[in-house]
Structure formats: C-alpha cells, structure tokens
mmCIF file of C-alpha atoms and ligand atoms in Angstrom:
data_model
loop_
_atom_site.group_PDB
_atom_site.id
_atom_site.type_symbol
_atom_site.label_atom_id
_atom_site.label_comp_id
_atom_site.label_asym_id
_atom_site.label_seq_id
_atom_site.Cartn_x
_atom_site.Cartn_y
_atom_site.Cartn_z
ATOM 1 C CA UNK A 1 9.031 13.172 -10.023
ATOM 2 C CA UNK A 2 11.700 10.580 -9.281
ATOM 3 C CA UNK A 3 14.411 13.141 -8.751
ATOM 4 C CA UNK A 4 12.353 15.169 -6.180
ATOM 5 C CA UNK A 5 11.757 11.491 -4.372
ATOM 6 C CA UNK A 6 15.056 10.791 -3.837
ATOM 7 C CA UNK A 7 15.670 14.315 -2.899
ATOM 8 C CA UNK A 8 13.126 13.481 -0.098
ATOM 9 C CA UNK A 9 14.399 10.202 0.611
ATOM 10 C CA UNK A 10 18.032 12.459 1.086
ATOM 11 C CA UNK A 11 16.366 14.603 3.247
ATOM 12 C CA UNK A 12 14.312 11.705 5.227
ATOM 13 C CA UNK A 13 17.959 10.211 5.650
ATOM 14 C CA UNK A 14 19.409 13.113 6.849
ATOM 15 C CA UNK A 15 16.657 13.848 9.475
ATOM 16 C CA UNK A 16 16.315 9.579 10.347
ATOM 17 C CA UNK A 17 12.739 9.638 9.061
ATOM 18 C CA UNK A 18 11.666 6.087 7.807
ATOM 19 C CA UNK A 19 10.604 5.846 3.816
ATOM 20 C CA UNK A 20 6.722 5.437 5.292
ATOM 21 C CA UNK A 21 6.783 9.304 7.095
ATOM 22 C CA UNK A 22 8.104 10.281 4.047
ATOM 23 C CA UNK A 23 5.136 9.171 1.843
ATOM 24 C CA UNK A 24 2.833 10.792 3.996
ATOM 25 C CA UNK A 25 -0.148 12.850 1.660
ATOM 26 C CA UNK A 26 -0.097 9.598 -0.966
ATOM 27 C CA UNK A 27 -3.251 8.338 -0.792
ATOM 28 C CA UNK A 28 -5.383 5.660 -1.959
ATOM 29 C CA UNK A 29 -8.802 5.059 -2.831
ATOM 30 C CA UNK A 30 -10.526 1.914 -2.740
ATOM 31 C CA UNK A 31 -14.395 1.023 -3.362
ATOM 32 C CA UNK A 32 -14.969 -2.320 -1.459
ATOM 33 C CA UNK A 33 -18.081 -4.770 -1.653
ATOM 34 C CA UNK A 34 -16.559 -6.487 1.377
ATOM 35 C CA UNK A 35 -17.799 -5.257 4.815
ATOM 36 C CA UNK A 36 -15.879 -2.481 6.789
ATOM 37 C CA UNK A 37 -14.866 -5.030 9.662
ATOM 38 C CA UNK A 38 -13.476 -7.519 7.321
ATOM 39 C CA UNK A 39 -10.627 -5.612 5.255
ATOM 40 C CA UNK A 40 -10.112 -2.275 7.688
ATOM 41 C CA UNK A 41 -7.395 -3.631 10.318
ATOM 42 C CA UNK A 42 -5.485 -5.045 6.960
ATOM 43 C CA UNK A 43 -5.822 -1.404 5.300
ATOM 44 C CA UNK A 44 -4.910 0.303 8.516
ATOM 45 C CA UNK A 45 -1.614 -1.972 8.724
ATOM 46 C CA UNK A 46 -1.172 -1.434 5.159
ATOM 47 C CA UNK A 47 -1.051 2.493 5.766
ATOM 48 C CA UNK A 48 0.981 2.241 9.073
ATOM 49 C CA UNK A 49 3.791 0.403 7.045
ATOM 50 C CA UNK A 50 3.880 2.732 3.909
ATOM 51 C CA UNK A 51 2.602 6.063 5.050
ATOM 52 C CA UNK A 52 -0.037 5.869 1.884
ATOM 53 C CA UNK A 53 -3.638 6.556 3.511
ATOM 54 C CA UNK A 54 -6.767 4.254 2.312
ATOM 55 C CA UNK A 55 -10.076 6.397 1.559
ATOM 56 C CA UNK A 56 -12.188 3.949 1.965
ATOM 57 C CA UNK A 57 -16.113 3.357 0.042
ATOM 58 C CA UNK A 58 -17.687 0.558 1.106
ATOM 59 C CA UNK A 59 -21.140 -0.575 -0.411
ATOM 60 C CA UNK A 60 -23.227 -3.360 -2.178
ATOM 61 C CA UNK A 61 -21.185 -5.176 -4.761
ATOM 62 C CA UNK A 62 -23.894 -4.453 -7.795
ATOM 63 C CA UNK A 63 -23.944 -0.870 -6.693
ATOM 64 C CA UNK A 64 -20.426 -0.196 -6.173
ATOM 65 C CA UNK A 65 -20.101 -1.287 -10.321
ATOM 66 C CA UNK A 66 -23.271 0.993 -10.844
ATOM 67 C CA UNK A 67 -21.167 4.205 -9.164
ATOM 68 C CA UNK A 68 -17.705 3.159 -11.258
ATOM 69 C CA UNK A 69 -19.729 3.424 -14.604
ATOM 70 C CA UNK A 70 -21.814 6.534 -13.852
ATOM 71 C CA UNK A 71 -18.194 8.250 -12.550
ATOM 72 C CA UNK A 72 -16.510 7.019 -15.580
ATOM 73 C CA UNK A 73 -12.671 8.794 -15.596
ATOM 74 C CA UNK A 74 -13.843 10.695 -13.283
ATOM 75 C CA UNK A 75 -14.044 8.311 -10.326
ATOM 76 C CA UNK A 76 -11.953 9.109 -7.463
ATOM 77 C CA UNK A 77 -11.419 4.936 -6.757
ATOM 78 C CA UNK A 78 -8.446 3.535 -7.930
ATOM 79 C CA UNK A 79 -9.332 0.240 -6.774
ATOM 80 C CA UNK A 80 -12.348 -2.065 -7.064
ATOM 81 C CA UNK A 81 -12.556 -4.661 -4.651
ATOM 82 C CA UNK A 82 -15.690 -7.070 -4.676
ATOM 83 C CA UNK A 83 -16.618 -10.659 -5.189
ATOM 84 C CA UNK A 84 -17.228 -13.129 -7.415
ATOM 85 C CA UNK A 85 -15.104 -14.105 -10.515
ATOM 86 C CA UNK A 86 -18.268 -13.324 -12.679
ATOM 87 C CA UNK A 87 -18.505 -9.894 -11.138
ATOM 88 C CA UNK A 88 -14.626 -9.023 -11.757
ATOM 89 C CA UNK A 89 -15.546 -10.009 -15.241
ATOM 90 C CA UNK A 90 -18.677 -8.229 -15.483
ATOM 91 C CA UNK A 91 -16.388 -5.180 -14.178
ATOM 92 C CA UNK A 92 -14.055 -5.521 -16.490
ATOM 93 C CA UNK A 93 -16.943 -6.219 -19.661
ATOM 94 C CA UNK A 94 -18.401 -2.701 -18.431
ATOM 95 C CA UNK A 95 -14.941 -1.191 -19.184
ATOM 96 C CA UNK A 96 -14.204 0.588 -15.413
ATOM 97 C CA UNK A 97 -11.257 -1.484 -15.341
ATOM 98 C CA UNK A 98 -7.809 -1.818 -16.497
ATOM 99 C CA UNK A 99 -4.735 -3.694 -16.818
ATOM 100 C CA UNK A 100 -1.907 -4.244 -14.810
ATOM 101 C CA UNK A 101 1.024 -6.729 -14.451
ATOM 102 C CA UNK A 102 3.239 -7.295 -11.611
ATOM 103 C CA UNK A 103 5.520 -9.753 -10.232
ATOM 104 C CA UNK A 104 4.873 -10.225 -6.780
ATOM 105 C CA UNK A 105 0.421 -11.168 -7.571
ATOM 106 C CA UNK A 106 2.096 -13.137 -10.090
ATOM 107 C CA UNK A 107 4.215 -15.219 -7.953
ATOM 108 C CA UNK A 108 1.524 -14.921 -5.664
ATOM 109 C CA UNK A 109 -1.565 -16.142 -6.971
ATOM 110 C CA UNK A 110 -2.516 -19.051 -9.016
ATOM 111 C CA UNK A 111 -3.017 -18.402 -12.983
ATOM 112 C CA UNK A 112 -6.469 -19.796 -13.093
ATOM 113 C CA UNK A 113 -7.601 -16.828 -9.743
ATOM 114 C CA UNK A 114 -6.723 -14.043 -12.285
ATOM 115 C CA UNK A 115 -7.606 -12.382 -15.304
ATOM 116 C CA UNK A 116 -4.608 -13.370 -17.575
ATOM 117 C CA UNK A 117 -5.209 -10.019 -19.580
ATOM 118 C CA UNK A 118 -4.255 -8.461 -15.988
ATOM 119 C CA UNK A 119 -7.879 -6.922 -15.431
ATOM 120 C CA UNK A 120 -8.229 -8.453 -11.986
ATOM 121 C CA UNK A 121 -6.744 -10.766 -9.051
ATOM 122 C CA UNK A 122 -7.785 -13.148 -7.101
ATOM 123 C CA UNK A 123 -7.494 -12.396 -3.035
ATOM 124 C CA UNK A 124 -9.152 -15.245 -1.337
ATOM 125 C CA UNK A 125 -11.270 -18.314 -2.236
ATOM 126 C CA UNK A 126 -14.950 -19.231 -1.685
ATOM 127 C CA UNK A 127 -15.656 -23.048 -2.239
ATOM 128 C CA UNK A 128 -19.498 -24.036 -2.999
ATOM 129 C CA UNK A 129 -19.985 -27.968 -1.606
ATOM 130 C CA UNK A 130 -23.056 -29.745 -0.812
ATOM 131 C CA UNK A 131 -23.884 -29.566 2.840
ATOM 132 C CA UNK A 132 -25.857 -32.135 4.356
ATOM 133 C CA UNK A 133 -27.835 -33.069 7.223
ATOM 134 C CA UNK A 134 -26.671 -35.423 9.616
ATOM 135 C CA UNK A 135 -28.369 -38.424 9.940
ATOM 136 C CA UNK A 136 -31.016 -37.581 7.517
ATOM 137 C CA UNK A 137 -28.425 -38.264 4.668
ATOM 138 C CA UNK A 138 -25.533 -40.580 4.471
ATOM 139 C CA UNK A 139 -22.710 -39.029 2.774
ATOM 140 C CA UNK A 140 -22.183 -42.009 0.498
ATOM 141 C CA UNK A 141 -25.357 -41.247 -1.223
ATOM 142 C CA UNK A 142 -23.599 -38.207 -2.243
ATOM 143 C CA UNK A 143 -21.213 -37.875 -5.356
ATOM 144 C CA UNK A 144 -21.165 -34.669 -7.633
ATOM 145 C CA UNK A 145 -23.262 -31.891 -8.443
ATOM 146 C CA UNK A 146 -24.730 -33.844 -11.131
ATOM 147 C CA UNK A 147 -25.976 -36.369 -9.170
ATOM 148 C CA UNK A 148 -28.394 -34.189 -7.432
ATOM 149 C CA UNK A 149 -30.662 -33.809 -10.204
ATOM 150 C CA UNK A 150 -31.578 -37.490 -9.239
ATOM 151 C CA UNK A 151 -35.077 -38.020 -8.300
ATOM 152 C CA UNK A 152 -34.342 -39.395 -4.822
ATOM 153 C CA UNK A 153 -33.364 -35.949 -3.964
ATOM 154 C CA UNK A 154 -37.044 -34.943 -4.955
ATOM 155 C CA UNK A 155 -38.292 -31.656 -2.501
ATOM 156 C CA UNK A 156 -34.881 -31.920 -0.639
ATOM 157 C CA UNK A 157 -32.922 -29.229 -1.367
ATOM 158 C CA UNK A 158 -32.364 -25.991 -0.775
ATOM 159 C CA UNK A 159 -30.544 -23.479 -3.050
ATOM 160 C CA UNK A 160 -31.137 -19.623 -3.517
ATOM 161 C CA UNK A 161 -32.463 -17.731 -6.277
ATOM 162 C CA UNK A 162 -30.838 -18.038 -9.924
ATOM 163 C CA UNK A 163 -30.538 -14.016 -9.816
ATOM 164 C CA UNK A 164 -27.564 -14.735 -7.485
ATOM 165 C CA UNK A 165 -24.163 -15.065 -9.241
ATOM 166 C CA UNK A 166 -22.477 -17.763 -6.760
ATOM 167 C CA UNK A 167 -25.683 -19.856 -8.563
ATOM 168 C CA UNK A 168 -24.698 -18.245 -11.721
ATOM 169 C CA UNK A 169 -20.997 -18.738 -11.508
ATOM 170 C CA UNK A 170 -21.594 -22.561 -10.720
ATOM 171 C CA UNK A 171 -23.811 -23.603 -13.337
ATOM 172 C CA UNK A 172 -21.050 -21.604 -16.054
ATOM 173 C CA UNK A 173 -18.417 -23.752 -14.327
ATOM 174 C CA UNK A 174 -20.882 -26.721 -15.004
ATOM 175 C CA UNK A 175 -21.338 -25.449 -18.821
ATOM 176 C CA UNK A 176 -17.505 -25.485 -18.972
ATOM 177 C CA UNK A 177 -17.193 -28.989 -17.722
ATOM 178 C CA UNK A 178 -20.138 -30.887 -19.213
ATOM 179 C CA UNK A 179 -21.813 -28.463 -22.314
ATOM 180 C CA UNK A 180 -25.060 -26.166 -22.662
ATOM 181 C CA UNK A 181 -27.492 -28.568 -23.535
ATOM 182 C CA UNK A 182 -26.065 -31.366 -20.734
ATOM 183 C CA UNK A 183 -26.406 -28.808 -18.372
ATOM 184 C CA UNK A 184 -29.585 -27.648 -18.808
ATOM 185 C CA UNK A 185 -31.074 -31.093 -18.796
ATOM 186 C CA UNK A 186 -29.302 -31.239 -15.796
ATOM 187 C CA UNK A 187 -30.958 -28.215 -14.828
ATOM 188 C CA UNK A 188 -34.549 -29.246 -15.644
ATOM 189 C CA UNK A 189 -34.086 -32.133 -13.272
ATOM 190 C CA UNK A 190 -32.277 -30.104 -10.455
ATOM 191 C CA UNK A 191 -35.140 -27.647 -9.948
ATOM 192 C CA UNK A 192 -37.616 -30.325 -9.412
ATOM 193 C CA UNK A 193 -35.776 -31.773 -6.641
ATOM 194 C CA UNK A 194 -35.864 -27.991 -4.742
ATOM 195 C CA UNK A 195 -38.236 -28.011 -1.490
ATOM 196 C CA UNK A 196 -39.000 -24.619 -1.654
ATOM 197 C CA UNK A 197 -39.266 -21.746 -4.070
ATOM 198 C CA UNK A 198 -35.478 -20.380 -3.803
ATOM 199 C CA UNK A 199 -35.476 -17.462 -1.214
ATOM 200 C CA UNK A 200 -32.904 -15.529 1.272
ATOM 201 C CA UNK A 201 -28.989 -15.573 1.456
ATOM 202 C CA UNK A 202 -26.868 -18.901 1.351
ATOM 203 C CA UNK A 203 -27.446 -19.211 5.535
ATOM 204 C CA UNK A 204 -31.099 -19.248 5.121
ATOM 205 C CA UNK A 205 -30.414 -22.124 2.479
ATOM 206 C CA UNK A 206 -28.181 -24.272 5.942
ATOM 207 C CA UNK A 207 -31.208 -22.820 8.753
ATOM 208 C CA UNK A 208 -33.881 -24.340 5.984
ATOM 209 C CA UNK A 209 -31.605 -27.599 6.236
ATOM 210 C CA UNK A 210 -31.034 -27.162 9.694
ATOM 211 C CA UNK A 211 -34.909 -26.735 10.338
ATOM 212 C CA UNK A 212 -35.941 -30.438 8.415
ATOM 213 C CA UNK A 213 -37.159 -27.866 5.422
ATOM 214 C CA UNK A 214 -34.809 -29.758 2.824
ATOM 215 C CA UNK A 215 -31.877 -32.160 3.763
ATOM 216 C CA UNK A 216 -29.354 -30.829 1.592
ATOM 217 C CA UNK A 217 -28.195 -27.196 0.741
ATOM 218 C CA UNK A 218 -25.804 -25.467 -1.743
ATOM 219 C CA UNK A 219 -23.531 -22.789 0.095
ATOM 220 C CA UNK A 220 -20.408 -21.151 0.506
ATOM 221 C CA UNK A 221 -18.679 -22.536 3.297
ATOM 222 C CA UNK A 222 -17.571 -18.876 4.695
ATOM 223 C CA UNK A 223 -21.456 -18.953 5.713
ATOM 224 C CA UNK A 224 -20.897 -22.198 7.653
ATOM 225 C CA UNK A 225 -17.935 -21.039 9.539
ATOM 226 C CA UNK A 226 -19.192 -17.747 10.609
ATOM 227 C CA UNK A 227 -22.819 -19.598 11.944
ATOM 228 C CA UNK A 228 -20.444 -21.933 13.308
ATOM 229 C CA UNK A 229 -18.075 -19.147 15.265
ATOM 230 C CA UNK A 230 -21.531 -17.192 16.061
ATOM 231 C CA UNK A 231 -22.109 -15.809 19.377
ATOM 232 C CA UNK A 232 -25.985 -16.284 18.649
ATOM 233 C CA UNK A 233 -26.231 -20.035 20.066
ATOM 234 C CA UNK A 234 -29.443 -20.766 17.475
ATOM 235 C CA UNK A 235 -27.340 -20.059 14.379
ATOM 236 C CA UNK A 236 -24.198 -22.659 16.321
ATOM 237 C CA UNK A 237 -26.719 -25.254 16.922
ATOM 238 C CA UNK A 238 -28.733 -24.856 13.092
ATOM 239 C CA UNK A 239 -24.834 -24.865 11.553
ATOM 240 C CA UNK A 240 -23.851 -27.988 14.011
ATOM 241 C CA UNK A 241 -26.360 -29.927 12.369
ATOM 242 C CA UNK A 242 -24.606 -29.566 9.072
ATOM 243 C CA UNK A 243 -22.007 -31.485 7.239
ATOM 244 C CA UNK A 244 -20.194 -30.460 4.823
ATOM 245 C CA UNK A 245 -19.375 -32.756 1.545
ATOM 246 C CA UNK A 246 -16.661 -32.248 -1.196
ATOM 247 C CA UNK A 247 -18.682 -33.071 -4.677
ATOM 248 C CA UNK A 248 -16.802 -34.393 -7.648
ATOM 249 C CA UNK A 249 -13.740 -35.973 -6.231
ATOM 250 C CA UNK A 250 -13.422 -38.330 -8.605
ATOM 251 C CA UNK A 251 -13.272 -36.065 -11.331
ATOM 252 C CA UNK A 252 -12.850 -32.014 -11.631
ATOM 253 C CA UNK A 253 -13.429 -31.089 -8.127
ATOM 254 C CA UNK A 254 -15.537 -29.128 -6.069
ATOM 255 C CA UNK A 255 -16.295 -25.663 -7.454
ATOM 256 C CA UNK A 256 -14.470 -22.414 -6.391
ATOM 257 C CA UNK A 257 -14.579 -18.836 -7.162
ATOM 258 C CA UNK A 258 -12.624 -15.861 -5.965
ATOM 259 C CA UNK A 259 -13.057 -12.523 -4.310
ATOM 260 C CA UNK A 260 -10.634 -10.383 -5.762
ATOM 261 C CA UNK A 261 -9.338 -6.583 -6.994
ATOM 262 C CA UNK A 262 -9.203 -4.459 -9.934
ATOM 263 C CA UNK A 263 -7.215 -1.051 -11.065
ATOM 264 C CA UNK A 264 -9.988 0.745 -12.206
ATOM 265 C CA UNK A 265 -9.533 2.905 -15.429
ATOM 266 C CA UNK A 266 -9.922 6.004 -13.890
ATOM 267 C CA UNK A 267 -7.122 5.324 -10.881
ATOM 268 C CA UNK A 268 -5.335 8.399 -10.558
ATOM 269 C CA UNK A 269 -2.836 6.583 -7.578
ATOM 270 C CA UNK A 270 -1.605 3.439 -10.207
ATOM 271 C CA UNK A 271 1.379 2.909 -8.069
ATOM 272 C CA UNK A 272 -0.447 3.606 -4.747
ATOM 273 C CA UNK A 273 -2.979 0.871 -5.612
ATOM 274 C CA UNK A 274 -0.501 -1.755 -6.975
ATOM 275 C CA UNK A 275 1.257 -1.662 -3.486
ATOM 276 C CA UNK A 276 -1.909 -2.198 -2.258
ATOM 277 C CA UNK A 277 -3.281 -4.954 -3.945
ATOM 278 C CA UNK A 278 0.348 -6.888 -3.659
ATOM 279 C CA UNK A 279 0.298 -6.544 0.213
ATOM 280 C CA UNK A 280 -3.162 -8.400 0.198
ATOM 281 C CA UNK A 281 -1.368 -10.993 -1.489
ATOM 282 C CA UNK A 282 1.279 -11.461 0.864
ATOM 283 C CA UNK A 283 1.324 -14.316 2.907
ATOM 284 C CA UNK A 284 0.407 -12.740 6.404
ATOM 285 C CA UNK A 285 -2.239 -10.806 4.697
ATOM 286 C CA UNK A 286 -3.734 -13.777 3.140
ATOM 287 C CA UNK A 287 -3.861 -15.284 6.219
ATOM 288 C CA UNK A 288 -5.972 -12.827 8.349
ATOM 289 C CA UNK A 289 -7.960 -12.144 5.661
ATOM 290 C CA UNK A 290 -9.188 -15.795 4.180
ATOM 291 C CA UNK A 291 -9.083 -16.339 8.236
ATOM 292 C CA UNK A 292 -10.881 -13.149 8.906
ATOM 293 C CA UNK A 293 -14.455 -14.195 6.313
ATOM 294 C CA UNK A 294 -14.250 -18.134 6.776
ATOM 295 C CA UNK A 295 -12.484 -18.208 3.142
ATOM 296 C CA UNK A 296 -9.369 -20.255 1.908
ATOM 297 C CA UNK A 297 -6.215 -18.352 1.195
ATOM 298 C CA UNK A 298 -5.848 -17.525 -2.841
ATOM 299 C CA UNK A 299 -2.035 -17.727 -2.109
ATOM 300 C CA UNK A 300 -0.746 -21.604 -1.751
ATOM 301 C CA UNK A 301 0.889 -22.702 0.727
ATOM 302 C CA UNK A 302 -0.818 -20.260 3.292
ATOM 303 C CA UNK A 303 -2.026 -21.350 6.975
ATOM 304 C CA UNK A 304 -5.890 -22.283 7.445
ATOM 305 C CA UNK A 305 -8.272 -21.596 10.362
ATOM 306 C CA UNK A 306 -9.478 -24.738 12.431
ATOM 307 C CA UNK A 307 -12.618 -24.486 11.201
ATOM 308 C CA UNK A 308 -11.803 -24.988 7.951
ATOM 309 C CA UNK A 309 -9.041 -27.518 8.352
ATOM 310 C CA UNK A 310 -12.139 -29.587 9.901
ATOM 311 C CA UNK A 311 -13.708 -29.820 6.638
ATOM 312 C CA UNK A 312 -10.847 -31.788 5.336
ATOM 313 C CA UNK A 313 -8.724 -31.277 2.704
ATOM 314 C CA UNK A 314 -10.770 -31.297 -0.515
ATOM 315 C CA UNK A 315 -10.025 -31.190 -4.667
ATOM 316 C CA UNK A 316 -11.140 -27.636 -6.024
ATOM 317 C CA UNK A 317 -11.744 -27.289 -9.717
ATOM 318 C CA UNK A 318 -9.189 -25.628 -11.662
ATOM 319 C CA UNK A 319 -11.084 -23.774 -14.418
ATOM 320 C CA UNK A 320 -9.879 -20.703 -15.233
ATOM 321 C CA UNK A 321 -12.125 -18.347 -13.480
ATOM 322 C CA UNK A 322 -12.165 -16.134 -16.415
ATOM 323 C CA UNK A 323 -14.770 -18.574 -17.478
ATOM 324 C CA UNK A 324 -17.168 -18.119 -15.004
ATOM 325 C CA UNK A 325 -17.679 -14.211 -16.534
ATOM 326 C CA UNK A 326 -17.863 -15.259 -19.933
ATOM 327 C CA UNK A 327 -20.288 -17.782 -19.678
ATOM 328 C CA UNK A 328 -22.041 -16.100 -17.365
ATOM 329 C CA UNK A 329 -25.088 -14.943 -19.922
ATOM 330 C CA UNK A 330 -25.352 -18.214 -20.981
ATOM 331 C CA UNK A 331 -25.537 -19.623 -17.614
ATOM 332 C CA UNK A 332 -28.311 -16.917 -16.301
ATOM 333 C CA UNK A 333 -30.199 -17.916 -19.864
ATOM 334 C CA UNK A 334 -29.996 -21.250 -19.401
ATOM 335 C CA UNK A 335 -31.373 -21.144 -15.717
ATOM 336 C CA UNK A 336 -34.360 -19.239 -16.716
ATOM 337 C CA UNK A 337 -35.161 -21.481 -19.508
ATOM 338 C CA UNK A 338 -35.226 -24.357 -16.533
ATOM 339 C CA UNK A 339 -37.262 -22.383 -14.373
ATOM 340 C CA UNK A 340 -34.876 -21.884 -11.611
ATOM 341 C CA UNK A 341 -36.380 -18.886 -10.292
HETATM 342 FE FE1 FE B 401 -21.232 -14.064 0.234
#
C-alpha cells in the first residue's frame, strides 16, 4: 500500500501532478445532523485541497444514530457528525463509534470538548444563557441559573420541552455542579415559574419572549444570531427585543456544549476521515464554520463574528463534556420526576 503510493507520488512528480490529483478515487463518507448549507462549502474546499471526495448523508440527528446502529459494520459512513455532547456520548454508549488519537485535534481543541477515550471531538461551541426582555427585566435581577427557580420569576419563562437534550445536557451540567437532590429541588421550583406548557424549538422560546408571553427564555445563542441576521424583518424585530445575559459569573460560568465528530466503527476510509475531521479543526475552518451557524469557535484563539462579539465576552463552564452523556439518564429522570414536560 505505501510502496505503490510513493510509486504514484514518483509518477505524479514526474508528470507535475499535485499530491491532491493524485488521491483522486479516495473517498469519504460522512453522515451529518448539521444542515447541507452549513458544512458543504467547508467539505467542498476540503476535497478541492486533497483530491478525497465527501459522500455526503445528511438527516435528523436521532435518526442519523438510528441508521448507524441498524447498519452496524456494515455502514458505509466513516464519520458521524451531529450535535450535542450528550448525543456524541449517547453515540458512542450505542457502540457505532470508535477511537482515535491524533495530534493536530489535540493541539486543537480543548480537553474538556472531547471524549478523552478519543470517541469524539468537539468542532464548535453552543452557549445556553438567559435571554431577557428589554425593559421588562433589569439585568441586575439576574444572576445564575439557580436563581430562576425564584418565585418572582413565577409564569415568566419560557423553556422547551425536557425531551430536548440542550434541556437535558444543562440540567446534567447542573447535577455535576450542585448534586441530584439540589437539583431537582431546584427543578420543582423552576417549572412553576414556566408561562406556558414547554412547546416548539429554542426560537419559539425568544418569539414567546419577544411576544410579552414570558420575559425570560433559555436558548442557544446560534438561534439569536441567525433571527438577528434574518432577512424576514418579524423574526429581526422579535430577536431585537432580546438581551442576552451571561448566568453564573461569579462562579462556574455559563453553560456550553459542543457539536462535534466521531470515527464510526464501521469506517472503512480511517485515514480519509481523520484528515477530515483535523481540517475542521483548523483555524480557518473553525472560523467559517462557528461563523457560518452563529456558534463560538471550539479552537481558542479563533476570530468571532460581530454578532457574537456584541454579546460580550462571557465565562463558559469548563466541565468536561463527557459529563453531560453520562449523566444524561439521570438528568432526563430527574426532569420527569419534576414535571418538566
Ligand atoms: Fe440547535
């Protein structure tokens, strides 16, 4: 294998061919739970510079994991690419993963965005703050996640469903920081305090703000910045009227969790989707991408959008995301056991 490589590379020398038209038929596949128009340009530069093609599956992060088990060794995806540090877990728990270790994501990307077993990376970072409405609330009545169980928040807030894991993922964070039991006192109180029975995505939690139904909402800020950068001028004006505020300053910071890849166990192009998943972790792919979904870069040190820079700089939490999958059971349990439906 290596000796008929360099034979190629030889005869690519000979003829002035560059080492990516010499790669050409090395493929690689990838199933993505990320939309087509956010990681495509990336791919096709990705393929332009090594000659290695992309096959590319995108669908619904839950049933993307669904088609790796049913496959089993016989998938044709070398790489799994979805969201959520709970889901990379649960991925990796279901056993359609495996490990790899390299230098460069290393380097790259901060211990706590990875699996330290080498199961899966972290590409780019989602942070979870309060938002607020401005003028109905005053930012200094705000303080930490906690706080919000407080019964001058009563029928004010609006959260999604407990079935979603960015809910799930936060309250294991919570476990990690502050216990089972502490949390799910916590818990009890929170769900009183919601002004509606949980429903739709995390912008239908900043349109309920927007629209006077609750004054404060949980959400990802990617949502924020892409109602923000909307060309529909109802979803600029509902996101306009929100603030966003950085809970728990004053102690572990404001929670975060990761989108990320994995090597599945059935990956028949290893080296193919190594390459891969180190070029999303260099620094100009970081960029475009975080830049691309409204997300922070997983990579330090990497160049933010405006958007995001106007949020200020904030204090994330630096739990181990590996965390967020293992205590994810307990977290779901504990939710349903507070009624958070
Ligand atoms: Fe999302």
């Amino acid at each position: 294998m290596f000796k008929q490589k360099q034979l190629l590379l030889g005869m690519a020398f000979m003829l002035g061919l560059t080492p990516a038209m010499v790669s050409a038929g090395q493929e690689v596949n990838l199933y993505s739970a990320r939309k087509e128009k956010l990681i495509k340009p990336l791919l096709d530069k990705f393929s332009s510079r090594t000659g290695i093609k992309v096959n590319l599956v995108t669908g619904k992060a839950d049933a993307l994991l669904k088609k790796l088990q049913s496959e089993g060794i016989n998938s044709p995806a070398d790489i799994l690419l979805t969201t959520d540090a709970g889901r990379l877990h649960r991925a990796k728990s279901a056993g359609v993963t495996q490990p790899f270790f390299s230098d460069k994501l290393k380097k790259a990307i901060p211990s706590q965005y990875r699996d330290a077993s080498g199961h899966w990376y972290g590409l780019s970072l989602r942070a979870r703050p309060i938002m607020y409405v401005k003028g109905r609330v005053n930012p200094s009545e705000l303080s930490t996640y906690e706080a919000l169980a407080d019964s001058k928040w009563k029928r004010r807030i609006c959260i999604r469903s407990s079935s979603n894991i960015y809910n799930q993922s936060l309250i294991a964070s919570m476990i990690s920081a502050n216990g089972e039991k502490a949390t799910e006192n916590w818990a009890k109180k929170f769900v009183k305090n919601f002004a509606r029975p949980p429903k739709g995505g995390d912008r239908d939690q900043i349109k309920g703000a927007a629209s006077g139904q609750c004054d404060i909402a949980v959400a990802n800020t990617y949502y924020l910045a892409g109602m923000l950068n909307s060309k529909d001028k109802k979803q600029r004006s509902a996101a306009n009227k929100v603030a966003v505020f950085w809970p728990n300053q004053n102690g572990r910071g404001a929670h975060v969790n990761v989108s990320g890849a994995a090597l599945t166990k059935s990956a028949k192009n290893r080296h193919n989707a190594v390459k891969l998943i180190e070029f999303l972790a260099e620094p100009e792919s970081q960029l475009w991408y975080a830049q691309k979904n409204g997300e922070y870069p997983a990579r330090p040190g990497v160049k933010m959008s405006s958007t995001l820079l106007s949020w200020g700089k904030f204090k994330a939490d630096n739990l181990n995301l590996v965390n967020l999958g293992t205590l994810n059971p307990k977290a779901v349990m504990l939710m349903d056991r507070s009624g958070w439906k």
